[in-house]
Amino acid sequence: MNVFQMVFGIVFVVMFFTFFTTYVKHRYPLRNGKREDGEMDETAKEQMELIRQLEERVQVLEKIVTDGNYDLKRQIDELDTGT
């Protein structure tokens, strides 16, 4: 391999990665729910709100299930229904 082929190869690789990174930035403009200018996309805001609501619901369910009276209530309900 001579010097010109090596220089051409290096230039080609650098141009390819420059093109690839530019393509990815334009194709997928959001990174972690934020645009490159720092503002959140509307769909990202909606998804974050939904996640927050779901986390609250899971916390409430965890409190109910880990409550000592929950098991007793379940056993009483099973006796009432005959299951």
Tab-separated table of N, CA, C and O in Angstrom:
chain	number	residue	atom	x	y	z
A	1	MET	N	0.853	-1.163	0.000
A	1	MET	CA	0.000	0.000	0.000
A	1	MET	C	0.906	1.234	0.000
A	1	MET	O	1.783	1.372	0.832
A	2	ASN	N	0.668	2.104	-0.948
A	2	ASN	CA	1.523	3.287	-0.980
A	2	ASN	C	0.899	4.419	-0.164
A	2	ASN	O	-0.200	4.307	0.375
A	3	VAL	N	1.581	5.529	-0.092
A	3	VAL	CA	1.194	6.658	0.742
A	3	VAL	C	-0.132	7.254	0.274
A	3	VAL	O	-0.987	7.609	1.088
A	4	PHE	N	-0.343	7.351	-1.020
A	4	PHE	CA	-1.561	7.968	-1.541
A	4	PHE	C	-2.795	7.128	-1.220
A	4	PHE	O	-3.851	7.666	-0.903
A	5	GLN	N	-2.658	5.823	-1.281
A	5	GLN	CA	-3.777	4.967	-0.919
A	5	GLN	C	-4.111	5.092	0.572
A	5	GLN	O	-5.281	5.093	0.957
A	6	MET	N	-3.090	5.184	1.404
A	6	MET	CA	-3.311	5.329	2.826
A	6	MET	C	-3.984	6.677	3.134
A	6	MET	O	-4.936	6.737	3.918
A	7	VAL	N	-3.529	7.742	2.520
A	7	VAL	CA	-4.135	9.059	2.729
A	7	VAL	C	-5.581	9.043	2.234
A	7	VAL	O	-6.484	9.557	2.899
A	8	PHE	N	-5.803	8.431	1.056
A	8	PHE	CA	-7.166	8.340	0.527
A	8	PHE	C	-8.056	7.543	1.479
A	8	PHE	O	-9.199	7.922	1.738
A	9	GLY	N	-7.549	6.459	2.039
A	9	GLY	CA	-8.320	5.651	2.976
A	9	GLY	C	-8.673	6.416	4.244
A	9	GLY	O	-9.807	6.362	4.721
A	10	ILE	N	-7.725	7.153	4.787
A	10	ILE	CA	-7.982	7.943	5.987
A	10	ILE	C	-9.028	9.024	5.709
A	10	ILE	O	-9.963	9.218	6.485
A	11	VAL	N	-8.884	9.726	4.587
A	11	VAL	CA	-9.850	10.768	4.220
A	11	VAL	C	-11.228	10.148	4.022
A	11	VAL	O	-12.244	10.703	4.457
A	12	PHE	N	-11.297	8.984	3.385
A	12	PHE	CA	-12.572	8.317	3.157
A	12	PHE	C	-13.240	7.940	4.476
A	12	PHE	O	-14.443	8.153	4.660
A	13	VAL	N	-12.479	7.389	5.413
A	13	VAL	CA	-13.034	6.990	6.707
A	13	VAL	C	-13.540	8.214	7.474
A	13	VAL	O	-14.646	8.188	8.039
A	14	VAL	N	-12.781	9.293	7.485
A	14	VAL	CA	-13.205	10.505	8.186
A	14	VAL	C	-14.473	11.071	7.554
A	14	VAL	O	-15.419	11.450	8.257
A	15	MET	N	-14.544	11.106	6.229
A	15	MET	CA	-15.733	11.619	5.546
A	15	MET	C	-16.942	10.713	5.825
A	15	MET	O	-18.053	11.205	6.021
A	16	PHE	N	-16.735	9.413	5.837
A	16	PHE	CA	-17.830	8.486	6.101
A	16	PHE	C	-18.411	8.704	7.486
A	16	PHE	O	-19.627	8.796	7.659
A	17	PHE	N	-17.554	8.795	8.515
A	17	PHE	CA	-18.053	8.986	9.878
A	17	PHE	C	-18.685	10.361	10.057
A	17	PHE	O	-19.653	10.506	10.808
A	18	THR	N	-18.172	11.380	9.365
A	18	THR	CA	-18.798	12.696	9.420
A	18	THR	C	-20.191	12.634	8.813
A	18	THR	O	-21.155	13.165	9.368
A	19	PHE	N	-20.319	11.984	7.668
A	19	PHE	CA	-21.622	11.830	7.030
A	19	PHE	C	-22.565	11.035	7.926
A	19	PHE	O	-23.725	11.405	8.111
A	20	PHE	N	-22.072	9.956	8.509
A	20	PHE	CA	-22.900	9.093	9.345
A	20	PHE	C	-23.418	9.828	10.575
A	20	PHE	O	-24.594	9.742	10.915
A	21	THR	N	-22.549	10.573	11.268
A	21	THR	CA	-22.995	11.301	12.462
A	21	THR	C	-23.985	12.394	12.098
A	21	THR	O	-24.957	12.620	12.818
A	22	THR	N	-23.785	13.065	10.971
A	22	THR	CA	-24.737	14.085	10.523
A	22	THR	C	-26.075	13.441	10.187
A	22	THR	O	-27.138	13.968	10.552
A	23	TYR	N	-26.045	12.315	9.529
A	23	TYR	CA	-27.274	11.596	9.187
A	23	TYR	C	-28.038	11.195	10.440
A	23	TYR	O	-29.250	11.383	10.527
A	24	VAL	N	-27.341	10.651	11.428
A	24	VAL	CA	-27.994	10.210	12.654
A	24	VAL	C	-28.590	11.403	13.401
A	24	VAL	O	-29.703	11.329	13.910
A	25	LYS	N	-27.888	12.535	13.453
A	25	LYS	CA	-28.411	13.712	14.139
A	25	LYS	C	-29.677	14.230	13.478
A	25	LYS	O	-30.602	14.669	14.154
A	26	HIS	N	-29.738	14.185	12.155
A	26	HIS	CA	-30.929	14.671	11.459
A	26	HIS	C	-32.054	13.644	11.459
A	26	HIS	O	-33.223	14.008	11.471
A	27	ARG	N	-31.712	12.395	11.451
A	27	ARG	CA	-32.730	11.346	11.420
A	27	ARG	C	-33.378	11.167	12.785
A	27	ARG	O	-34.561	10.928	12.896
A	28	TYR	N	-32.590	11.261	13.828
A	28	TYR	CA	-33.062	11.081	15.197
A	28	TYR	C	-32.699	12.327	16.005
A	28	TYR	O	-31.720	12.325	16.749
A	29	PRO	N	-33.492	13.398	15.896
A	29	PRO	CA	-33.102	14.665	16.520
A	29	PRO	C	-33.217	14.672	18.039
A	29	PRO	O	-32.646	15.529	18.677
A	30	LEU	N	-33.958	13.729	18.635
A	30	LEU	CA	-34.117	13.726	20.083
A	30	LEU	C	-33.046	12.866	20.730
A	30	LEU	O	-32.700	11.807	20.256
A	31	ARG	N	-32.539	13.344	21.832
A	31	ARG	CA	-31.590	12.570	22.624
A	31	ARG	C	-32.070	12.649	24.068
A	31	ARG	O	-32.079	13.713	24.658
A	32	ASN	N	-32.509	11.522	24.603
A	32	ASN	CA	-33.030	11.436	25.966
A	32	ASN	C	-34.232	12.344	26.169
A	32	ASN	O	-34.378	12.983	27.198
A	33	GLY	N	-35.098	12.434	25.170
A	33	GLY	CA	-36.307	13.223	25.294
A	33	GLY	C	-36.110	14.704	25.086
A	33	GLY	O	-37.032	15.479	25.211
A	34	LYS	N	-34.890	15.122	24.777
A	34	LYS	CA	-34.622	16.538	24.583
A	34	LYS	C	-34.053	16.772	23.197
A	34	LYS	O	-33.300	15.959	22.669
A	35	ARG	N	-34.436	17.894	22.618
A	35	ARG	CA	-33.843	18.274	21.351
A	35	ARG	C	-32.439	18.795	21.613
A	35	ARG	O	-32.042	19.018	22.750
A	36	GLU	N	-31.696	19.011	20.565
A	36	GLU	CA	-30.334	19.492	20.747
A	36	GLU	C	-30.305	20.891	21.347
A	36	GLU	O	-29.337	21.288	21.967
A	37	ASP	N	-31.392	21.666	21.167
A	37	ASP	CA	-31.419	23.001	21.756
A	37	ASP	C	-31.847	22.966	23.221
A	37	ASP	O	-31.944	24.004	23.860
A	38	GLY	N	-32.144	21.770	23.770
A	38	GLY	CA	-32.444	21.619	25.177
A	38	GLY	C	-33.923	21.571	25.510
A	38	GLY	O	-34.279	21.267	26.631
A	39	GLU	N	-34.811	21.878	24.574
A	39	GLU	CA	-36.238	21.848	24.847
A	39	GLU	C	-36.774	20.435	24.675
A	39	GLU	O	-36.322	19.689	23.823
A	40	MET	N	-37.771	20.106	25.502
A	40	MET	CA	-38.379	18.785	25.414
A	40	MET	C	-39.453	18.780	24.342
A	40	MET	O	-40.169	19.755	24.163
A	41	ASP	N	-39.551	17.697	23.642
A	41	ASP	CA	-40.590	17.502	22.643
A	41	ASP	C	-41.923	17.293	23.358
A	41	ASP	O	-41.969	16.832	24.489
A	42	GLU	N	-43.035	17.626	22.709
A	42	GLU	CA	-44.359	17.467	23.321
A	42	GLU	C	-44.640	16.010	23.669
A	42	GLU	O	-45.167	15.712	24.737
A	43	THR	N	-44.296	15.092	22.771
A	43	THR	CA	-44.551	13.681	23.068
A	43	THR	C	-43.698	13.215	24.245
A	43	THR	O	-44.149	12.404	25.049
A	44	ALA	N	-42.493	13.744	24.356
A	44	ALA	CA	-41.640	13.378	25.483
A	44	ALA	C	-42.236	13.897	26.786
A	44	ALA	O	-42.206	13.206	27.811
A	45	LYS	N	-42.812	15.112	26.757
A	45	LYS	CA	-43.455	15.647	27.960
A	45	LYS	C	-44.647	14.792	28.361
A	45	LYS	O	-44.843	14.497	29.534
A	46	GLU	N	-45.453	14.382	27.376
A	46	GLU	CA	-46.605	13.543	27.660
A	46	GLU	C	-46.177	12.195	28.237
A	46	GLU	O	-46.778	11.689	29.180
A	47	GLN	N	-45.120	11.633	27.681
A	47	GLN	CA	-44.630	10.348	28.171
A	47	GLN	C	-44.071	10.463	29.581
A	47	GLN	O	-44.283	9.578	30.417
A	48	MET	N	-43.381	11.558	29.872
A	48	MET	CA	-42.855	11.764	31.220
A	48	MET	C	-43.996	11.909	32.226
A	48	MET	O	-43.925	11.376	33.335
A	49	GLU	N	-45.066	12.611	31.854
A	49	GLU	CA	-46.230	12.757	32.737
A	49	GLU	C	-46.898	11.413	32.975
A	49	GLU	O	-47.287	11.084	34.095
A	50	LEU	N	-47.039	10.622	31.917
A	50	LEU	CA	-47.636	9.293	32.048
A	50	LEU	C	-46.796	8.401	32.958
A	50	LEU	O	-47.326	7.687	33.819
A	51	ILE	N	-45.500	8.456	32.813
A	51	ILE	CA	-44.606	7.667	33.665
A	51	ILE	C	-44.748	8.097	35.121
A	51	ILE	O	-44.799	7.268	36.028
A	52	ARG	N	-44.844	9.407	35.363
A	52	ARG	CA	-45.002	9.913	36.724
A	52	ARG	C	-46.301	9.396	37.343
A	52	ARG	O	-46.320	8.936	38.487
A	53	GLN	N	-47.393	9.422	36.555
A	53	GLN	CA	-48.674	8.937	37.048
A	53	GLN	C	-48.620	7.438	37.345
A	53	GLN	O	-49.148	6.975	38.366
A	54	LEU	N	-47.986	6.690	36.477
A	54	LEU	CA	-47.878	5.245	36.689
A	54	LEU	C	-47.036	4.920	37.916
A	54	LEU	O	-47.339	3.977	38.663
A	55	GLU	N	-45.983	5.686	38.142
A	55	GLU	CA	-45.161	5.466	39.334
A	55	GLU	C	-45.972	5.712	40.600
A	55	GLU	O	-45.858	4.957	41.575
A	56	GLU	N	-46.813	6.750	40.591
A	56	GLU	CA	-47.658	7.022	41.751
A	56	GLU	C	-48.631	5.864	41.993
A	56	GLU	O	-48.841	5.447	43.137
A	57	ARG	N	-49.220	5.339	40.918
A	57	ARG	CA	-50.167	4.233	41.060
A	57	ARG	C	-49.481	2.980	41.601
A	57	ARG	O	-50.029	2.272	42.446
A	58	VAL	N	-48.273	2.713	41.135
A	58	VAL	CA	-47.530	1.536	41.613
A	58	VAL	C	-47.205	1.697	43.097
A	58	VAL	O	-47.295	0.735	43.870
A	59	GLN	N	-46.848	2.917	43.520
A	59	GLN	CA	-46.553	3.143	44.931
A	59	GLN	C	-47.783	2.885	45.800
A	59	GLN	O	-47.680	2.282	46.873
A	60	VAL	N	-48.946	3.333	45.328
A	60	VAL	CA	-50.181	3.090	46.081
A	60	VAL	C	-50.467	1.598	46.158
A	60	VAL	O	-50.813	1.065	47.224
A	61	LEU	N	-50.304	0.884	45.043
A	61	LEU	CA	-50.541	-0.561	45.040
A	61	LEU	C	-49.561	-1.289	45.955
A	61	LEU	O	-49.933	-2.255	46.638
A	62	GLU	N	-48.316	-0.846	45.984
A	62	GLU	CA	-47.339	-1.464	46.887
A	62	GLU	C	-47.744	-1.274	48.341
A	62	GLU	O	-47.609	-2.193	49.158
A	63	LYS	N	-48.244	-0.088	48.668
A	63	LYS	CA	-48.687	0.151	50.049
A	63	LYS	C	-49.856	-0.759	50.408
A	63	LYS	O	-49.918	-1.293	51.510
A	64	ILE	N	-50.782	-0.927	49.470
A	64	ILE	CA	-51.951	-1.766	49.746
A	64	ILE	C	-51.540	-3.228	49.933
A	64	ILE	O	-51.953	-3.897	50.873
A	65	VAL	N	-50.710	-3.738	49.056
A	65	VAL	CA	-50.335	-5.153	49.086
A	65	VAL	C	-49.442	-5.468	50.270
A	65	VAL	O	-49.525	-6.542	50.854
A	66	THR	N	-48.581	-4.554	50.647
A	66	THR	CA	-47.677	-4.838	51.766
A	66	THR	C	-48.324	-4.563	53.111
A	66	THR	O	-47.735	-4.864	54.141
A	67	ASP	N	-49.529	-4.025	53.110
A	67	ASP	CA	-50.255	-3.792	54.355
A	67	ASP	C	-50.611	-5.142	54.983
A	67	ASP	O	-51.017	-6.079	54.305
A	68	GLY	N	-50.473	-5.257	56.286
A	68	GLY	CA	-50.753	-6.513	56.986
A	68	GLY	C	-52.200	-6.925	56.893
A	68	GLY	O	-52.515	-8.115	56.899
A	69	ASN	N	-53.114	-5.981	56.822
A	69	ASN	CA	-54.534	-6.301	56.758
A	69	ASN	C	-54.956	-6.807	55.378
A	69	ASN	O	-56.036	-7.369	55.243
A	70	TYR	N	-54.137	-6.590	54.367
A	70	TYR	CA	-54.499	-7.003	53.010
A	70	TYR	C	-54.687	-8.515	52.939
A	70	TYR	O	-55.657	-8.996	52.372
A	71	ASP	N	-53.765	-9.249	53.508
A	71	ASP	CA	-53.852	-10.719	53.464
A	71	ASP	C	-55.085	-11.206	54.222
A	71	ASP	O	-55.781	-12.110	53.765
A	72	LEU	N	-55.374	-10.588	55.360
A	72	LEU	CA	-56.549	-10.971	56.135
A	72	LEU	C	-57.831	-10.695	55.346
A	72	LEU	O	-58.738	-11.532	55.298
A	73	LYS	N	-57.903	-9.542	54.697
A	73	LYS	CA	-59.074	-9.212	53.884
A	73	LYS	C	-59.233	-10.200	52.730
A	73	LYS	O	-60.341	-10.611	52.392
A	74	ARG	N	-58.124	-10.588	52.122
A	74	ARG	CA	-58.178	-11.540	51.010
A	74	ARG	C	-58.700	-12.891	51.491
A	74	ARG	O	-59.533	-13.524	50.845
A	75	GLN	N	-58.247	-13.328	52.662
A	75	GLN	CA	-58.708	-14.604	53.204
A	75	GLN	C	-60.199	-14.558	53.541
A	75	GLN	O	-60.928	-15.524	53.297
A	76	ILE	N	-60.653	-13.438	54.078
A	76	ILE	CA	-62.086	-13.291	54.379
A	76	ILE	C	-62.898	-13.301	53.098
A	76	ILE	O	-63.950	-13.945	53.014
A	77	ASP	N	-62.430	-12.612	52.078
A	77	ASP	CA	-63.133	-12.606	50.800
A	77	ASP	C	-63.197	-13.991	50.184
A	77	ASP	O	-64.207	-14.382	49.588
A	78	GLU	N	-62.126	-14.762	50.337
A	78	GLU	CA	-62.119	-16.130	49.814
A	78	GLU	C	-63.144	-16.994	50.556
A	78	GLU	O	-63.825	-17.839	49.951
A	79	LEU	N	-63.282	-16.793	51.843
A	79	LEU	CA	-64.282	-17.555	52.622
A	79	LEU	C	-65.697	-17.163	52.210
A	79	LEU	O	-66.574	-18.002	52.120
A	80	ASP	N	-65.913	-15.852	51.959
A	80	ASP	CA	-67.234	-15.385	51.570
A	80	ASP	C	-67.653	-15.909	50.196
A	80	ASP	O	-68.806	-16.266	49.977
A	81	THR	N	-66.700	-15.957	49.271
A	81	THR	CA	-67.032	-16.385	47.908
A	81	THR	C	-66.965	-17.907	47.764
A	81	THR	O	-67.437	-18.442	46.787
A	82	GLY	N	-66.368	-18.594	48.723
A	82	GLY	CA	-66.276	-20.049	48.670
A	82	GLY	C	-65.189	-20.539	47.724
A	82	GLY	O	-65.218	-21.664	47.261
A	83	THR	N	-64.200	-19.695	47.431
A	83	THR	CA	-63.137	-20.088	46.534
A	83	THR	C	-62.064	-20.856	47.234
A	83	THR	O	-61.665	-20.634	48.291
